[in-house]
Amino acid sequence: MDLSITHFITSFSRERISVYQNYIRSSEPNLLPVDISLKALKLYLWNIQISSALFEVINLYEVTLRNKIFAVVNSQFQDSINDNHFKRRLSPFFRGKLNELGSSITAPMIVSRLNFAFWTEVLNKHFNYLGSVDASGNPLYPRLYNFNRDLFSINRTLTREDYNKLTQKLIKINDEVNDLRNRICHHEPIFKSNLRVI
């Protein structure tokens, strides 16, 4: 079995490894080609390690978030996630995903079978107030707007507006986490990402 650097490099697609080689070549232009290949391989392996570590944290975040959201939905809708009022506020795409599961699905299966983007949709449609008003100018709060506080573990009193701002921030974070998760799952290089922000 050939374990040489050349063998490793050629076992990857040219497009995949060239990202790493180009990065090394541009950051250290005086290196010999063999050194560029070696450093590119090390960078590739480091990218795998950091991706694996981040993926574990993302999974924990995702499971915790799903469970928190589902607990509120389950307590406030008569038929839980299969409630018609609940489904009506979802976009047709996510309503379809929910309908594909059928009405006899159990709670643990609901939480595990619906993807991260679905739960962000639930936050957006059922918890987040975007300023809608009725004909008289009264706010049209989504049904779970008053339950935003149940999503957060905060030891001080906040206004409904404060919780709504937190919910909006959570939605933004979810979009960023979901983007990173997808990049990791597709084996994209994340080594150039600002990992301090993540």
Short mmCIF file of C-alpha atoms in Angstrom, two decimals, residues 1-196:
data_model
loop_
_atom_site.label_atom_id
_atom_site.label_comp_id
_atom_site.label_asym_id
_atom_site.label_seq_id
_atom_site.Cartn_x
_atom_site.Cartn_y
_atom_site.Cartn_z
CA MET A 1 0.00 0.00 0.00
CA ASP A 2 1.46 3.33 -1.10
CA LEU A 3 1.24 5.93 1.68
CA SER A 4 3.30 8.60 -0.06
CA ILE A 5 2.20 12.23 -0.22
CA THR A 6 1.76 11.90 -3.98
CA HIS A 7 -0.58 8.94 -3.49
CA PHE A 8 -2.71 10.88 -0.99
CA ILE A 9 -2.81 13.96 -3.20
CA THR A 10 -3.77 12.00 -6.32
CA SER A 11 -6.48 10.07 -4.46
CA PHE A 12 -8.44 13.32 -4.03
CA SER A 13 -10.10 15.16 -6.86
CA ARG A 14 -7.91 17.83 -8.42
CA GLU A 15 -10.53 20.48 -7.61
CA ARG A 16 -10.68 19.51 -3.94
CA ILE A 17 -6.95 19.52 -3.25
CA SER A 18 -6.22 22.55 -5.44
CA VAL A 19 -8.06 24.80 -2.96
CA TYR A 20 -5.54 23.83 -0.30
CA GLN A 21 -2.55 23.96 -2.64
CA ASN A 22 -3.52 27.41 -3.93
CA TYR A 23 -3.94 28.68 -0.39
CA ILE A 24 -0.47 27.44 0.61
CA ARG A 25 1.07 28.68 -2.65
CA SER A 26 -0.35 32.19 -2.15
CA SER A 27 0.58 32.42 1.53
CA GLU A 28 4.09 30.97 1.06
CA PRO A 29 5.12 31.67 -2.57
CA ASN A 30 8.74 30.51 -2.18
CA LEU A 31 7.96 26.89 -1.30
CA LEU A 32 8.95 24.00 -3.52
CA PRO A 33 6.07 22.04 -5.12
CA VAL A 34 6.67 19.04 -2.83
CA ASP A 35 6.48 21.30 0.24
CA ILE A 36 3.30 22.89 -1.08
CA SER A 37 1.80 19.41 -1.48
CA LEU A 38 2.86 18.38 2.03
CA LYS A 39 1.47 21.54 3.62
CA ALA A 40 -1.71 21.26 1.55
CA LEU A 41 -2.22 17.71 2.82
CA LYS A 42 -1.65 18.84 6.43
CA LEU A 43 -4.11 21.68 5.94
CA TYR A 44 -6.64 19.27 4.44
CA LEU A 45 -6.30 16.94 7.44
CA TRP A 46 -6.58 19.87 9.87
CA ASN A 47 -9.74 20.98 8.04
CA ILE A 48 -11.19 17.50 8.61
CA GLN A 49 -10.36 17.69 12.33
CA ILE A 50 -11.85 21.14 12.85
CA SER A 51 -14.92 20.18 10.80
CA SER A 52 -15.45 17.09 12.95
CA ALA A 53 -15.15 19.07 16.18
CA LEU A 54 -17.54 21.76 14.95
CA PHE A 55 -20.01 19.17 13.69
CA GLU A 56 -20.33 17.69 17.19
CA VAL A 57 -21.12 21.11 18.65
CA ILE A 58 -23.58 21.86 15.84
CA ASN A 59 -25.38 18.56 16.46
CA LEU A 60 -25.74 19.35 20.15
CA TYR A 61 -27.03 22.84 19.34
CA GLU A 62 -29.49 21.50 16.78
CA VAL A 63 -30.93 18.80 19.05
CA THR A 64 -31.32 21.23 21.96
CA LEU A 65 -33.02 23.82 19.76
CA ARG A 66 -35.40 21.30 18.18
CA ASN A 67 -36.41 19.93 21.57
CA LYS A 68 -37.03 23.42 23.03
CA ILE A 69 -39.16 24.50 20.07
CA PHE A 70 -41.09 21.24 19.98
CA ALA A 71 -41.83 21.41 23.72
CA VAL A 72 -43.50 24.82 23.28
CA VAL A 73 -45.40 23.78 20.14
CA ASN A 74 -46.55 20.56 21.80
CA SER A 75 -47.86 22.43 24.85
CA GLN A 76 -49.71 25.14 22.90
CA PHE A 77 -51.34 23.35 19.96
CA GLN A 78 -54.05 20.78 20.56
CA ASP A 79 -52.74 18.37 17.93
CA SER A 80 -49.15 19.40 18.47
CA ILE A 81 -47.26 19.75 15.22
CA ASN A 82 -50.12 18.21 13.21
CA ASP A 83 -52.51 20.99 14.25
CA ASN A 84 -54.08 22.67 11.21
CA HIS A 85 -53.53 26.17 12.65
CA PHE A 86 -49.88 25.31 13.14
CA LYS A 87 -49.48 23.96 9.61
CA ARG A 88 -51.28 26.87 7.94
CA ARG A 89 -48.61 29.39 8.96
CA LEU A 90 -45.81 27.33 7.43
CA SER A 91 -44.68 27.82 3.85
CA PRO A 92 -46.10 25.27 1.36
CA PHE A 93 -42.68 23.58 1.15
CA PHE A 94 -42.44 22.89 4.90
CA ARG A 95 -46.15 22.10 5.18
CA GLY A 96 -45.53 19.43 2.55
CA LYS A 97 -42.55 18.04 4.48
CA LEU A 98 -44.71 17.78 7.58
CA ASN A 99 -47.56 16.12 5.68
CA GLU A 100 -45.15 13.53 4.25
CA LEU A 101 -44.58 12.24 7.78
CA GLY A 102 -48.27 11.43 8.31
CA SER A 103 -50.41 12.03 11.37
CA SER A 104 -49.47 8.85 13.26
CA ILE A 105 -45.81 9.80 13.68
CA THR A 106 -44.56 9.95 17.27
CA ALA A 107 -43.07 13.01 18.96
CA PRO A 108 -39.46 11.71 19.01
CA MET A 109 -39.72 10.88 15.30
CA ILE A 110 -41.03 14.39 14.54
CA VAL A 111 -38.08 15.98 16.25
CA SER A 112 -35.52 13.77 14.53
CA ARG A 113 -37.01 13.61 11.03
CA LEU A 114 -37.56 17.30 10.37
CA ASN A 115 -34.43 19.15 9.36
CA PHE A 116 -32.78 22.19 10.87
CA ALA A 117 -34.31 24.55 8.30
CA PHE A 118 -37.80 23.36 9.31
CA TRP A 119 -37.26 24.42 12.92
CA THR A 120 -35.95 27.81 11.82
CA GLU A 121 -39.15 28.17 9.77
CA VAL A 122 -41.19 27.40 12.90
CA LEU A 123 -39.31 30.11 14.80
CA ASN A 124 -39.90 32.56 11.98
CA LYS A 125 -43.60 31.84 11.48
CA HIS A 126 -44.79 31.07 15.01
CA PHE A 127 -42.53 32.96 17.43
CA ASN A 128 -41.23 35.97 15.50
CA TYR A 129 -43.29 39.18 15.25
CA LEU A 130 -42.43 41.16 12.12
CA GLY A 131 -44.74 44.14 12.68
CA SER A 132 -47.97 42.95 11.02
CA VAL A 133 -51.14 44.80 12.05
CA ASP A 134 -54.86 44.32 11.47
CA ALA A 135 -57.20 46.86 9.82
CA SER A 136 -57.45 48.77 13.12
CA GLY A 137 -53.69 48.97 13.56
CA ASN A 138 -53.51 46.34 16.30
CA PRO A 139 -50.47 44.04 16.25
CA LEU A 140 -51.05 40.59 14.76
CA TYR A 141 -48.75 38.57 16.98
CA PRO A 142 -48.02 34.98 15.98
CA ARG A 143 -49.57 32.49 18.38
CA LEU A 144 -46.33 31.55 20.13
CA TYR A 145 -45.01 35.11 20.41
CA ASN A 146 -45.72 35.16 24.16
CA PHE A 147 -43.79 31.92 24.60
CA ASN A 148 -40.47 33.19 23.21
CA ARG A 149 -39.18 33.31 26.78
CA ASP A 150 -39.48 29.51 26.98
CA LEU A 151 -36.78 29.18 24.33
CA PHE A 152 -34.18 30.99 26.41
CA SER A 153 -32.67 30.39 29.85
CA ILE A 154 -32.43 33.95 31.13
CA ASN A 155 -32.49 34.87 34.81
CA ARG A 156 -33.86 38.38 34.42
CA THR A 157 -37.10 39.92 33.31
CA LEU A 158 -37.26 40.97 29.69
CA THR A 159 -40.05 42.60 27.71
CA ARG A 160 -41.85 40.78 24.93
CA GLU A 161 -40.01 43.02 22.48
CA ASP A 162 -36.67 41.99 24.00
CA TYR A 163 -37.56 38.32 23.61
CA ASN A 164 -38.63 39.00 20.02
CA LYS A 165 -35.22 40.57 19.32
CA LEU A 166 -33.57 37.49 20.83
CA THR A 167 -35.73 35.27 18.62
CA GLN A 168 -34.71 37.26 15.54
CA LYS A 169 -31.07 36.92 16.55
CA LEU A 170 -31.60 33.17 17.07
CA ILE A 171 -33.05 32.88 13.55
CA LYS A 172 -29.99 34.67 12.13
CA ILE A 173 -27.65 32.39 14.12
CA ASN A 174 -29.57 29.34 12.89
CA ASP A 175 -29.08 30.42 9.29
CA GLU A 176 -25.33 30.80 9.87
CA VAL A 177 -25.06 27.49 11.74
CA ASN A 178 -27.07 25.70 9.06
CA ASP A 179 -24.82 27.15 6.34
CA LEU A 180 -21.70 25.96 8.21
CA ARG A 181 -23.28 22.55 8.83
CA ASN A 182 -24.03 22.14 5.12
CA ARG A 183 -20.50 23.17 4.18
CA ILE A 184 -19.08 20.60 6.61
CA CYS A 185 -21.43 17.87 5.32
CA HIS A 186 -20.32 18.56 1.75
CA HIS A 187 -16.66 18.40 2.79
CA GLU A 188 -16.04 22.00 1.81
CA PRO A 189 -12.96 23.75 3.16
CA ILE A 190 -13.77 25.81 6.22
CA PHE A 191 -10.18 26.61 7.15
CA LYS A 192 -10.54 30.08 5.61
CA SER A 193 -13.65 30.84 7.69
CA ASN A 194 -13.44 33.19 10.62
CA LEU A 195 -13.56 30.45 13.24
CA ARG A 196 -13.48 32.99 16.08
#
